[in-house]
PDB file of C-alpha atoms in Angstrom:
ATOM      1  CA  MET A 168      45.703 -16.967  -8.958  1.00 45.00           C
ATOM      2  CA  ALA A 169      43.942 -16.863  -5.471  1.00 44.00           C
ATOM      3  CA  VAL A 170      42.968 -13.104  -5.973  1.00 44.00           C
ATOM      4  CA  SER A 171      41.638 -13.832  -9.568  1.00 47.00           C
ATOM      5  CA  LYS A 172      39.556 -17.045  -8.346  1.00 46.00           C
ATOM      6  CA  SER A 173      38.255 -15.053  -5.633  1.00 48.00           C
ATOM      7  CA  SER A 174      37.298 -12.197  -7.487  1.00 51.00           C
ATOM      8  CA  GLY A 175      35.639 -14.501 -10.256  1.00 56.00           C
ATOM      9  CA  THR A 176      33.615 -16.360  -7.404  1.00 63.00           C
ATOM     10  CA  LEU A 177      32.238 -12.736  -6.212  1.00 63.00           C
ATOM     11  CA  ARG A 178      31.257 -11.807  -9.756  1.00 65.00           C
ATOM     12  CA  ASP A 179      29.486 -15.150 -10.000  1.00 63.00           C
ATOM     13  CA  LEU A 180      27.646 -14.499  -6.958  1.00 64.00           C
ATOM     14  CA  GLN A 181      26.702 -10.954  -7.635  1.00 63.00           C
ATOM     15  CA  LEU A 182      25.335 -12.436 -11.148  1.00 64.00           C
ATOM     16  CA  ALA A 183      23.319 -15.114  -9.477  1.00 65.00           C
ATOM     17  CA  LEU A 184      21.708 -12.550  -7.261  1.00 68.00           C
ATOM     18  CA  GLN A 185      20.876 -10.107  -9.859  1.00 67.00           C
ATOM     19  CA  LEU A 186      19.424 -12.997 -11.831  1.00 67.00           C
ATOM     20  CA  LYS A 187      17.469 -14.113  -8.656  1.00 67.00           C
ATOM     21  CA  ILE A 188      16.131 -10.675  -7.858  1.00 71.00           C
ATOM     22  CA  GLU A 189      15.043 -10.222 -11.650  1.00 66.00           C
ATOM     23  CA  GLU A 190      13.192 -13.465 -11.276  1.00 67.00           C
ATOM     24  CA  LEU A 191      11.495 -12.454  -8.244  1.00 71.00           C
ATOM     25  CA  ARG A 192      10.477  -9.062 -10.006  1.00 69.00           C
ATOM     26  CA  GLN A 193       8.732 -10.929 -12.785  1.00 67.00           C
ATOM     27  CA  ARG A 194       6.946 -13.193 -10.041  1.00 70.00           C
ATOM     28  CA  ASP A 195       5.821 -10.203  -8.186  1.00 72.00           C
ATOM     29  CA  ALA A 196       4.482  -8.941 -11.571  1.00 67.00           C
ATOM     30  CA  LEU A 197       2.516 -11.894 -12.052  1.00 69.00           C
ATOM     31  CA  ILE A 198       1.291 -11.849  -8.612  1.00 77.00           C
ATOM     32  CA  ASP A 199       0.182  -8.128  -8.843  1.00 69.00           C
ATOM     33  CA  GLU A 200      -1.802  -9.047 -12.108  1.00 68.00           C
ATOM     34  CA  LEU A 201      -3.420 -11.902 -10.438  1.00 71.00           C
ATOM     35  CA  GLU A 202      -4.366  -9.771  -7.702  1.00 72.00           C
ATOM     36  CA  LEU A 203      -5.746  -6.971  -9.858  1.00 70.00           C
ATOM     37  CA  GLU A 204      -7.979  -9.917 -11.377  1.00 69.00           C
ATOM     38  CA  LEU A 205      -9.268 -10.963  -8.084  1.00 73.00           C
ATOM     39  CA  ASP A 206     -10.010  -7.282  -6.905  1.00 70.00           C
ATOM     40  CA  THR A 207     -12.095  -6.965 -10.234  1.00 68.00           C
ATOM     41  CA  LYS A 208     -13.981 -10.223  -9.076  1.00 68.00           C
ATOM     42  CA  ASP A 209     -14.240  -9.080  -5.437  1.00 69.00           C
ATOM     43  CA  ASP A 210     -15.923  -5.832  -6.741  1.00 67.00           C
ATOM     44  CA  LEU A 211     -18.418  -7.669  -8.964  1.00 67.00           C
ATOM     45  CA  ILE A 212     -19.184  -9.930  -6.349  1.00 71.00           C
ATOM     46  CA  ARG A 213     -20.099  -7.138  -3.815  1.00 67.00           C
ATOM     47  CA  GLN A 214     -22.102  -5.328  -6.701  1.00 66.00           C
ATOM     48  CA  LEU A 215     -23.935  -8.495  -7.236  1.00 67.00           C
ATOM     49  CA  GLN A 216     -24.602  -8.834  -3.422  1.00 66.00           C
ATOM     50  CA  VAL A 217     -25.801  -5.276  -3.036  1.00 64.00           C
ATOM     51  CA  GLU A 218     -28.331  -6.136  -5.804  1.00 63.00           C
ATOM     52  CA  MET A 219     -29.284  -9.147  -4.339  1.00 64.00           C
ATOM     53  CA  ASP A 220     -29.837  -7.489  -0.754  1.00 62.00           C
ATOM     54  CA  ARG A 221     -32.154  -4.788  -2.493  1.00 61.00           C
ATOM     55  CA  HIS A 222     -34.296  -7.556  -4.248  1.00 58.00           C
ATOM     56  CA  ARG A 223     -34.743  -9.286  -1.024  1.00 57.00           C
ATOM     57  CA  SER A 224     -35.738  -6.137   0.917  1.00 56.00           C
ATOM     58  CA  ALA A 225     -38.042  -5.285  -1.923  1.00 53.00           C
ATOM     59  CA  SER A 226     -39.716  -8.523  -1.458  1.00 50.00           C
ATOM     60  CA  GLN A 227     -39.389  -8.466   2.515  1.00 44.00           C
ATOM     61  CA  GLN A 228     -37.135 -11.335   2.315  1.00 45.00           C
ATOM     62  CA  ALA A 229     -34.321 -11.468   4.693  1.00 42.00           C
ATOM     63  CA  PRO A 230     -30.947 -12.095   3.459  1.00 45.00           C
ATOM     64  CA  PRO A 231     -29.363 -15.672   4.427  1.00 46.00           C
ATOM     65  CA  ALA A 232     -26.566 -16.147   6.532  1.00 45.00           C
ATOM     66  CA  ALA A 233     -23.474 -15.255   4.630  1.00 46.00           C
ATOM     67  CA  PRO A 234     -20.843 -17.975   3.975  1.00 44.00           C
ATOM     68  CA  ASP A 235     -17.701 -18.245   5.555  1.00 45.00           C
ATOM     69  CA  GLU A 236     -15.216 -15.810   3.575  1.00 43.00           C
ATOM     70  CA  PRO A 237     -11.376 -16.147   4.442  1.00 42.00           C
ATOM     71  CA  GLN A 238      -9.814 -12.588   4.514  1.00 46.00           C
ATOM     72  CA  ARG A 239      -7.421 -12.091   1.792  1.00 40.00           C
ATOM     73  CA  MET A 240      -4.797  -9.871   2.748  1.00 44.00           C
ATOM     74  CA  LYS A 241      -2.939  -7.448   0.211  1.00 43.00           C
ATOM     75  CA  ARG A 242       0.790  -7.647   0.082  1.00 39.00           C
ATOM     76  CA  GLN A 243       2.442  -4.561   0.980  1.00 44.00           C
ATOM     77  CA  ALA A 244       5.058  -2.599  -0.815  1.00 39.00           C
ATOM     78  CA  ILE A 245       8.324  -4.521  -0.729  1.00 41.00           C
ATOM     79  CA  SER A 246      11.301  -3.460   1.298  1.00 42.00           C
ATOM     80  CA  ALA A 247      13.805  -6.094   1.679  1.00 41.00           C
ATOM     81  CA  GLU A 248      16.663  -3.907   3.135  1.00 49.00           C
ATOM     82  CA  PRO A 249      16.447  -2.639   6.879  1.00 47.00           C
ATOM     83  CA  THR A 250      16.814   0.889   7.066  1.00 49.00           C
ATOM     84  CA  ALA A 251      20.080   2.247   8.108  1.00 50.00           C
ATOM     85  CA  LEU A 252      18.332   5.164   9.833  1.00 49.00           C
ATOM     86  CA  ASP A 253      17.851   5.186  13.655  1.00 52.00           C
ATOM     87  CA  PRO A 254      14.407   6.612  14.769  1.00 52.00           C
ATOM     88  CA  SER A 255      16.144   8.980  16.804  1.00 52.00           C
ATOM     89  CA  GLN A 256      17.948  10.613  13.919  1.00 52.00           C
ATOM     90  CA  LEU A 257      14.972  11.305  11.973  1.00 51.00           C
ATOM     91  CA  THR A 258      14.690  15.041  13.189  1.00 53.00           C
ATOM     92  CA  ASP A 259      18.220  15.709  12.025  1.00 55.00           C
ATOM     93  CA  VAL A 260      17.425  14.514   8.334  1.00 62.00           C
ATOM     94  CA  THR A 261      16.390  17.480   6.491  1.00 73.00           C
ATOM     95  CA  LEU A 262      13.612  16.800   3.657  1.00 80.00           C
ATOM     96  CA  LYS A 263      13.932  19.291   1.144  1.00 88.00           C
ATOM     97  CA  SER A 264      10.757  20.062  -1.049  1.00 91.00           C
ATOM     98  CA  TYR A 265      10.888  21.018  -4.811  1.00 93.00           C
ATOM     99  CA  SER A 266       8.414  23.069  -6.585  1.00 93.00           C
ATOM    100  CA  LYS A 267       6.658  21.400  -9.711  1.00 94.00           C
ATOM    101  CA  THR A 268       3.893  22.257 -12.072  1.00 94.00           C
ATOM    102  CA  LYS A 269       0.522  20.515 -11.601  1.00 94.00           C
ATOM    103  CA  GLU A 270       1.285  18.527 -14.641  1.00 95.00           C
ATOM    104  CA  SER A 271       4.639  17.346 -13.179  1.00 95.00           C
ATOM    105  CA  ASN A 272       3.037  16.386 -10.094  1.00 94.00           C
ATOM    106  CA  GLU A 273      -0.080  14.187 -11.755  1.00 94.00           C
ATOM    107  CA  LEU A 274       2.779  12.672 -14.006  1.00 95.00           C
ATOM    108  CA  ILE A 275       4.672  11.398 -10.823  1.00 95.00           C
ATOM    109  CA  GLN A 276       1.563  10.355  -9.150  1.00 93.00           C
ATOM    110  CA  ARG A 277       0.532   8.369 -11.941  1.00 94.00           C
ATOM    111  CA  ALA A 278       3.922   6.861 -12.434  1.00 94.00           C
ATOM    112  CA  LEU A 279       4.210   5.770  -8.872  1.00 92.00           C
ATOM    113  CA  MET A 280       0.608   4.414  -8.773  1.00 90.00           C
ATOM    114  CA  ASP A 281       1.540   2.252 -11.766  1.00 91.00           C
ATOM    115  CA  ASN A 282       4.483   1.018 -10.369  1.00 88.00           C
ATOM    116  CA  ASP A 283       4.323  -2.511  -8.664  1.00 83.00           C
ATOM    117  CA  PHE A 284       6.550  -1.583  -5.706  1.00 80.00           C
ATOM    118  CA  MET A 285       5.223   1.687  -4.852  1.00 82.00           C
ATOM    119  CA  LYS A 286       1.494   1.351  -5.535  1.00 80.00           C
ATOM    120  CA  HIS A 287       0.823  -0.304  -2.187  1.00 76.00           C
ATOM    121  CA  LEU A 288       2.152   2.715  -0.402  1.00 79.00           C
ATOM    122  CA  GLU A 289      -0.278   4.882   1.580  1.00 78.00           C
ATOM    123  CA  HIS A 290      -1.610   8.186  -0.225  1.00 80.00           C
ATOM    124  CA  GLY A 291       0.146  10.378   2.231  1.00 81.00           C
ATOM    125  CA  GLN A 292       3.623   8.556   1.525  1.00 85.00           C
ATOM    126  CA  ILE A 293       3.185   8.992  -2.253  1.00 89.00           C
ATOM    127  CA  LEU A 294       2.542  12.781  -1.778  1.00 90.00           C
ATOM    128  CA  THR A 295       5.420  13.153   0.306  1.00 90.00           C
ATOM    129  CA  ILE A 296       7.595  11.318  -2.182  1.00 92.00           C
ATOM    130  CA  MET A 297       6.335  13.478  -4.782  1.00 93.00           C
ATOM    131  CA  ASP A 298       7.270  16.689  -2.918  1.00 93.00           C
ATOM    132  CA  CYS A 299      10.588  15.611  -2.416  1.00 93.00           C
ATOM    133  CA  MET A 300      11.753  14.453  -5.814  1.00 95.00           C
ATOM    134  CA  HIS A 301      14.246  16.666  -7.380  1.00 95.00           C
ATOM    135  CA  PRO A 302      14.783  17.339 -11.221  1.00 96.00           C
ATOM    136  CA  THR A 303      17.580  16.040 -13.233  1.00 94.00           C
ATOM    137  CA  SER A 304      18.137  16.797 -16.847  1.00 95.00           C
ATOM    138  CA  LEU A 305      20.643  14.912 -19.253  1.00 95.00           C
ATOM    139  CA  THR A 306      21.399  15.229 -22.875  1.00 95.00           C
ATOM    140  CA  LYS A 307      21.093  12.434 -25.370  1.00 95.00           C
ATOM    141  CA  GLY A 308      23.762   9.575 -25.162  1.00 94.00           C
ATOM    142  CA  CYS A 309      24.292   9.962 -21.343  1.00 95.00           C
ATOM    143  CA  CYS A 310      24.280   7.158 -19.064  1.00 94.00           C
ATOM    144  CA  VAL A 311      21.579   7.302 -16.425  1.00 94.00           C
ATOM    145  CA  ILE A 312      22.390   3.977 -14.811  1.00 93.00           C
ATOM    146  CA  GLN A 313      25.445   1.976 -15.162  1.00 92.00           C
ATOM    147  CA  GLU A 314      24.856  -1.989 -15.048  1.00 90.00           C
ATOM    148  CA  GLY A 315      26.955  -3.247 -12.053  1.00 88.00           C
ATOM    149  CA  ASP A 316      27.325   0.237 -10.204  1.00 88.00           C
ATOM    150  CA  ASP A 317      26.000   0.730  -6.620  1.00 83.00           C
ATOM    151  CA  GLY A 318      22.762   2.202  -6.801  1.00 81.00           C
ATOM    152  CA  SER A 319      20.689   4.781  -4.460  1.00 85.00           C
ATOM    153  CA  THR A 320      18.470   6.710  -6.494  1.00 91.00           C
ATOM    154  CA  VAL A 321      14.951   5.891  -8.275  1.00 91.00           C
ATOM    155  CA  TYR A 322      13.807   8.097 -11.050  1.00 95.00           C
ATOM    156  CA  VAL A 323      10.520   9.070 -12.765  1.00 96.00           C
ATOM    157  CA  LEU A 324      11.126  10.010 -16.460  1.00 96.00           C
ATOM    158  CA  GLU A 325       8.874  13.047 -17.468  1.00 96.00           C
ATOM    159  CA  GLU A 326      10.246  13.813 -20.885  1.00 95.00           C
ATOM    160  CA  GLY A 327      12.267  11.931 -23.506  1.00 96.00           C
ATOM    161  CA  MET A 328      13.098   8.225 -24.087  1.00 95.00           C
ATOM    162  CA  VAL A 329      15.517   5.747 -22.348  1.00 95.00           C
ATOM    163  CA  GLU A 330      16.852   2.564 -23.477  1.00 95.00           C
ATOM    164  CA  VAL A 331      17.481  -0.363 -21.036  1.00 93.00           C
ATOM    165  CA  THR A 332      20.216  -2.832 -21.780  1.00 93.00           C
ATOM    166  CA  LYS A 333      21.658  -5.867 -20.013  1.00 91.00           C
ATOM    167  CA  GLN A 334      25.113  -7.285 -20.570  1.00 90.00           C
ATOM    168  CA  GLY A 335      25.061  -5.360 -24.045  1.00 89.00           C
ATOM    169  CA  GLN A 336      21.507  -6.764 -25.052  1.00 91.00           C
ATOM    170  CA  LYS A 337      18.637  -4.565 -25.341  1.00 92.00           C
ATOM    171  CA  LEU A 338      15.567  -5.286 -23.198  1.00 91.00           C
ATOM    172  CA  CYS A 339      13.260  -2.436 -23.787  1.00 92.00           C
ATOM    173  CA  THR A 340      12.746   1.234 -24.025  1.00 93.00           C
ATOM    174  CA  ILE A 341      11.081   3.502 -21.575  1.00 93.00           C
ATOM    175  CA  GLY A 342       8.983   6.584 -22.115  1.00 93.00           C
ATOM    176  CA  GLN A 343       7.663   9.297 -20.211  1.00 93.00           C
ATOM    177  CA  GLY A 344       5.491   8.715 -16.921  1.00 94.00           C
ATOM    178  CA  THR A 345       7.636   5.711 -15.950  1.00 93.00           C
ATOM    179  CA  VAL A 346       9.428   4.621 -12.538  1.00 93.00           C
ATOM    180  CA  PHE A 347      12.882   2.977 -13.044  1.00 92.00           C
ATOM    181  CA  GLY A 348      15.784   2.016 -10.796  1.00 88.00           C
ATOM    182  CA  GLU A 349      13.408   1.309  -7.951  1.00 84.00           C
ATOM    183  CA  LEU A 350      15.612  -1.491  -6.489  1.00 80.00           C
ATOM    184  CA  ALA A 351      18.001   0.842  -5.459  1.00 73.00           C
ATOM    185  CA  ILE A 352      15.925   2.157  -2.669  1.00 74.00           C
ATOM    186  CA  LEU A 353      14.487  -1.239  -1.620  1.00 71.00           C
ATOM    187  CA  TYR A 354      17.637  -3.390  -1.879  1.00 69.00           C
ATOM    188  CA  ASN A 355      21.385  -2.990  -1.156  1.00 67.00           C
ATOM    189  CA  CYS A 356      22.434  -4.298  -4.383  1.00 74.00           C
ATOM    190  CA  THR A 357      24.209  -3.410  -7.765  1.00 81.00           C
ATOM    191  CA  ARG A 358      22.337  -1.954 -10.799  1.00 86.00           C
ATOM    192  CA  THR A 359      21.027  -4.943 -12.910  1.00 86.00           C
ATOM    193  CA  ALA A 360      20.744  -3.008 -15.864  1.00 90.00           C
ATOM    194  CA  THR A 361      22.216  -0.148 -17.940  1.00 93.00           C
ATOM    195  CA  VAL A 362      19.752   2.696 -18.649  1.00 94.00           C
ATOM    196  CA  THR A 363      20.932   5.300 -21.459  1.00 95.00           C
ATOM    197  CA  ALA A 364      19.189   8.436 -22.714  1.00 95.00           C
ATOM    198  CA  LEU A 365      18.122   8.019 -26.202  1.00 96.00           C
ATOM    199  CA  THR A 366      17.065  11.946 -26.298  1.00 95.00           C
ATOM    200  CA  ASP A 367      17.576  14.782 -24.238  1.00 96.00           C
ATOM    201  CA  ILE A 368      15.616  13.628 -20.912  1.00 96.00           C
ATOM    202  CA  LYS A 369      14.195  15.290 -17.872  1.00 97.00           C
ATOM    203  CA  LEU A 370      13.717  12.952 -14.770  1.00 96.00           C
ATOM    204  CA  TRP A 371      12.571  13.362 -11.111  1.00 96.00           C
ATOM    205  CA  ALA A 372      14.728  11.602  -8.855  1.00 95.00           C
ATOM    206  CA  ILE A 373      14.971  10.605  -5.008  1.00 93.00           C
ATOM    207  CA  ASP A 374      17.451   8.823  -3.146  1.00 89.00           C
ATOM    208  CA  ARG A 375      17.498   5.994  -0.848  1.00 85.00           C
ATOM    209  CA  GLN A 376      18.181   8.000   2.448  1.00 84.00           C
ATOM    210  CA  GLY A 377      15.311  10.470   1.598  1.00 87.00           C
ATOM    211  CA  PHE A 378      13.027   7.524   0.720  1.00 86.00           C
ATOM    212  CA  GLN A 379      13.714   5.706   4.164  1.00 82.00           C
ATOM    213  CA  THR A 380      13.286   8.808   5.860  1.00 86.00           C
ATOM    214  CA  ILE A 381       9.813   9.333   4.534  1.00 85.00           C
ATOM    215  CA  MET A 382       8.606   5.749   5.276  1.00 81.00           C
ATOM    216  CA  MET A 383      10.013   5.944   8.855  1.00 81.00           C
ATOM    217  CA  ARG A 384       8.529   9.332   9.591  1.00 81.00           C
ATOM    218  CA  THR A 385       5.090   8.445   8.175  1.00 75.00           C
ATOM    219  CA  GLY A 386       5.363   5.169  10.103  1.00 75.00           C
ATOM    220  CA  LEU A 387       5.855   6.730  13.243  1.00 77.00           C
ATOM    221  CA  ILE A 388       3.461   9.356  12.639  1.00 77.00           C
ATOM    222  CA  LYS A 389       0.598   6.887  12.092  1.00 79.00           C
ATOM    223  CA  HIS A 390       1.849   4.766  14.980  1.00 79.00           C
ATOM    224  CA  SER A 391       1.291   7.876  17.263  1.00 83.00           C
ATOM    225  CA  GLN A 392      -2.203   8.672  15.739  1.00 81.00           C
ATOM    226  CA  TYR A 393      -3.313   5.120  16.357  1.00 83.00           C
ATOM    227  CA  THR A 394      -1.916   5.084  19.784  1.00 85.00           C
ATOM    228  CA  ASP A 395      -3.726   8.567  20.559  1.00 86.00           C
ATOM    229  CA  PHE A 396      -6.772   7.185  19.052  1.00 83.00           C
ATOM    230  CA  LEU A 397      -6.841   3.980  21.028  1.00 84.00           C
ATOM    231  CA  ARG A 398      -5.961   6.078  24.301  1.00 85.00           C
ATOM    232  CA  SER A 399      -9.229   7.946  23.464  1.00 82.00           C
ATOM    233  CA  VAL A 400     -11.596   4.789  23.520  1.00 80.00           C
ATOM    234  CA  PRO A 401     -12.882   4.577  26.769  1.00 79.00           C
ATOM    235  CA  SER A 402     -12.874   0.860  26.816  1.00 77.00           C
ATOM    236  CA  PHE A 403      -8.888   1.093  26.484  1.00 80.00           C
ATOM    237  CA  GLN A 404      -8.236   3.911  28.886  1.00 82.00           C
ATOM    238  CA  GLU A 405      -7.013   1.708  31.495  1.00 84.00           C
ATOM    239  CA  LEU A 406      -4.415  -0.159  29.550  1.00 85.00           C
ATOM    240  CA  PRO A 407      -0.713   0.286  30.075  1.00 87.00           C
ATOM    241  CA  GLU A 408       1.079   2.223  27.469  1.00 86.00           C
ATOM    242  CA  ASP A 409       3.144  -0.693  26.301  1.00 85.00           C
ATOM    243  CA  VAL A 410      -0.017  -2.453  25.306  1.00 84.00           C
ATOM    244  CA  LEU A 411      -1.466   0.482  23.654  1.00 84.00           C
ATOM    245  CA  SER A 412       1.800   0.640  21.455  1.00 83.00           C
ATOM    246  CA  LYS A 413       1.523  -3.099  20.680  1.00 82.00           C
ATOM    247  CA  LEU A 414      -2.162  -2.896  19.781  1.00 81.00           C
ATOM    248  CA  ALA A 415      -1.183   0.244  17.402  1.00 81.00           C
ATOM    249  CA  ASP A 416       1.461  -1.790  15.642  1.00 77.00           C
ATOM    250  CA  VAL A 417      -1.021  -4.166  14.578  1.00 75.00           C
ATOM    251  CA  LEU A 418      -3.919  -1.982  13.545  1.00 79.00           C
ATOM    252  CA  GLU A 419      -4.977  -1.731   9.896  1.00 76.00           C
ATOM    253  CA  GLU A 420      -7.003   0.855   8.540  1.00 76.00           C
ATOM    254  CA  THR A 421     -10.026  -0.069   6.336  1.00 79.00           C
ATOM    255  CA  HIS A 422     -12.401   2.203   4.412  1.00 80.00           C
ATOM    256  CA  TYR A 423     -16.121   1.185   3.766  1.00 83.00           C
ATOM    257  CA  SER A 424     -18.842   3.165   1.642  1.00 82.00           C
ATOM    258  CA  ASP A 425     -22.429   3.725   2.507  1.00 83.00           C
ATOM    259  CA  CYS A 426     -24.511   0.361   2.578  1.00 78.00           C
ATOM    260  CA  ASP A 427     -21.371  -1.966   2.387  1.00 83.00           C
ATOM    261  CA  TYR A 428     -21.624  -4.803   4.894  1.00 82.00           C
ATOM    262  CA  ILE A 429     -18.736  -4.835   7.225  1.00 82.00           C
ATOM    263  CA  ILE A 430     -19.939  -8.158   9.130  1.00 79.00           C
ATOM    264  CA  ARG A 431     -22.881 -10.396   8.106  1.00 77.00           C
ATOM    265  CA  GLN A 432     -25.043 -12.249  10.633  1.00 75.00           C
ATOM    266  CA  GLY A 433     -24.259 -15.836  10.425  1.00 72.00           C
ATOM    267  CA  ALA A 434     -20.597 -15.556   9.141  1.00 72.00           C
ATOM    268  CA  THR A 435     -17.606 -16.843  10.976  1.00 69.00           C
ATOM    269  CA  GLY A 436     -15.846 -13.727  12.451  1.00 68.00           C
ATOM    270  CA  ASP A 437     -12.307 -13.483  13.281  1.00 70.00           C
ATOM    271  CA  THR A 438     -11.648  -9.428  13.387  1.00 78.00           C
ATOM    272  CA  PHE A 439     -12.145  -6.876  15.826  1.00 79.00           C
ATOM    273  CA  PHE A 440     -13.120  -3.461  14.616  1.00 84.00           C
ATOM    274  CA  ILE A 441     -12.782   0.060  16.140  1.00 84.00           C
ATOM    275  CA  ILE A 442     -14.614   3.005  14.395  1.00 85.00           C
ATOM    276  CA  SER A 443     -12.293   5.990  13.587  1.00 82.00           C
ATOM    277  CA  GLU A 444     -14.713   7.828  11.528  1.00 84.00           C
ATOM    278  CA  GLY A 445     -18.390   7.577  10.361  1.00 86.00           C
ATOM    279  CA  GLN A 446     -21.357   5.696  11.904  1.00 87.00           C
ATOM    280  CA  VAL A 447     -22.344   1.966  11.695  1.00 87.00           C
ATOM    281  CA  LYS A 448     -25.850   0.476  11.686  1.00 86.00           C
ATOM    282  CA  VAL A 449     -26.237  -2.612  13.601  1.00 84.00           C
ATOM    283  CA  SER A 450     -29.211  -5.023  12.605  1.00 83.00           C
ATOM    284  CA  GLN A 451     -30.124  -8.308  13.681  1.00 80.00           C
ATOM    285  CA  GLN A 452     -32.686 -10.934  12.413  1.00 78.00           C
ATOM    286  CA  ASN A 453     -34.219 -13.575  14.833  1.00 77.00           C
ATOM    287  CA  SER A 454     -35.306 -15.938  12.003  1.00 75.00           C
ATOM    288  CA  PRO A 455     -34.859 -15.707   8.056  1.00 73.00           C
ATOM    289  CA  SER A 456     -38.651 -15.013   7.655  1.00 75.00           C
ATOM    290  CA  ASP A 457     -38.272 -11.896   9.735  1.00 75.00           C
ATOM    291  CA  GLU A 458     -37.272  -8.369   8.471  1.00 77.00           C
ATOM    292  CA  PRO A 459     -33.884  -7.216  10.039  1.00 77.00           C
ATOM    293  CA  LEU A 460     -34.187  -5.002  13.130  1.00 80.00           C
ATOM    294  CA  VAL A 461     -32.096  -2.221  13.814  1.00 81.00           C
ATOM    295  CA  VAL A 462     -30.443  -2.945  17.313  1.00 79.00           C
ATOM    296  CA  LYS A 463     -27.918   0.158  17.679  1.00 85.00           C
ATOM    297  CA  THR A 464     -26.237   2.815  15.874  1.00 86.00           C
ATOM    298  CA  LEU A 465     -22.259   2.949  16.474  1.00 86.00           C
ATOM    299  CA  THR A 466     -19.977   6.144  16.144  1.00 85.00           C
ATOM    300  CA  LYS A 467     -16.454   6.933  16.549  1.00 83.00           C
ATOM    301  CA  GLY A 468     -14.671   4.953  19.477  1.00 80.00           C
ATOM    302  CA  ASP A 469     -17.161   2.312  19.589  1.00 82.00           C
ATOM    303  CA  TRP A 470     -15.920  -1.448  18.743  1.00 77.00           C
ATOM    304  CA  PHE A 471     -17.578  -4.347  17.539  1.00 79.00           C
ATOM    305  CA  GLY A 472     -17.035  -7.821  16.072  1.00 73.00           C
ATOM    306  CA  GLU A 473     -17.454  -9.892  18.927  1.00 56.00           C
ATOM    307  CA  GLN A 474     -21.105 -10.863  18.135  1.00 54.00           C
ATOM    308  CA  CYS A 475     -22.990 -12.364  15.280  1.00 45.00           C
ATOM    309  CA  TRP A 476     -25.164  -9.428  14.268  1.00 46.00           C
ATOM    310  CA  SER A 477     -25.101  -7.361  10.707  1.00 53.00           C
ATOM    311  CA  TRP A 478     -23.080  -3.958  10.564  1.00 52.00           C
ATOM    312  CA  ARG A 479     -23.463  -1.647   7.763  1.00 53.00           C
ATOM    313  CA  PRO A 480     -22.004   2.114   7.480  1.00 52.00           C
ATOM    314  CA  LEU A 481     -24.599   4.667   7.727  1.00 48.00           C
ATOM    315  CA  TRP A 482     -22.247   7.636   6.296  1.00 42.00           C
ATOM    316  CA  THR A 483     -21.060   7.584   2.844  1.00 39.00           C
ATOM    317  CA  LYS A 484     -17.488   6.742   4.356  1.00 41.00           C
ATOM    318  CA  VAL A 485     -16.607   4.825   7.386  1.00 44.00           C
ATOM    319  CA  VAL A 486     -12.842   4.437   8.492  1.00 48.00           C
ATOM    320  CA  VAL A 487     -12.389   1.161  10.629  1.00 50.00           C
ATOM    321  CA  LEU A 488      -9.192   0.241  12.320  1.00 49.00           C
ATOM    322  CA  VAL A 489      -8.825  -3.509  12.062  1.00 50.00           C
ATOM    323  CA  LEU A 490      -7.166  -5.479  14.783  1.00 44.00           C
TER     324      LEU A 490
END
């Protein structure tokens, strides 16, 4: 009786965990939809701001001080399970590449970019994941994922249809160009549903160890690049290595296009910028009726954000590391 009661309790806890994970997935999907709507509105506001600036320039009216705008941080890709890999072991793990047609590469990339968990990854990480995905083919009626099993693989469906069921109840069908099973590489949990092939199917797959290796390698490479860049900035060359490493940990890469404002004169600033690519024009107004005057031009390695001036890119693309 004690063993049976214990087993029942464990199953109840596993079921509760699976239900909670499913609830979190649904909430994440809603948040992503709201973020997309906010991004659309942000783009519209920026377009309207550009038009307003052009009209003011035409009438020789200076732009007013920008209102305080809190920075809204995008959520990053979710990874609830700490990696089991030691960074020192990364060189021992071999990532194998698998040849793919152009059509397959495009389908996998679109599928990853459309997935709520994968779309926040960096472009280089997505390309590496695509390269390491291996092909798998199954016939009609085969079980791809069994509810309750331990999972360690994520799939992209290229050809055919699959059916998703939970406790014997049909949830949905999935067609080509869709990612499924992604919780297996993000959480150390059992499969929350069963996926069965409705037709002969072709899949691309990657396991958790390969995914974690890619994430850690790209993270270490990016950290090394940021550290080398900071070391090349004259103002930071005297800093100790441990300080440079900590600074590299908190850097974020942000891209700006030509004519985008990075900082508006009069706005409250709480961000420090370092230019890693491109040029930035610095302009200043003494009064609202004066025309903005160009103060200086900044290039790679220069930093700004400590004074209340206006900053705009001069090149078509500016890459800024945000501290």
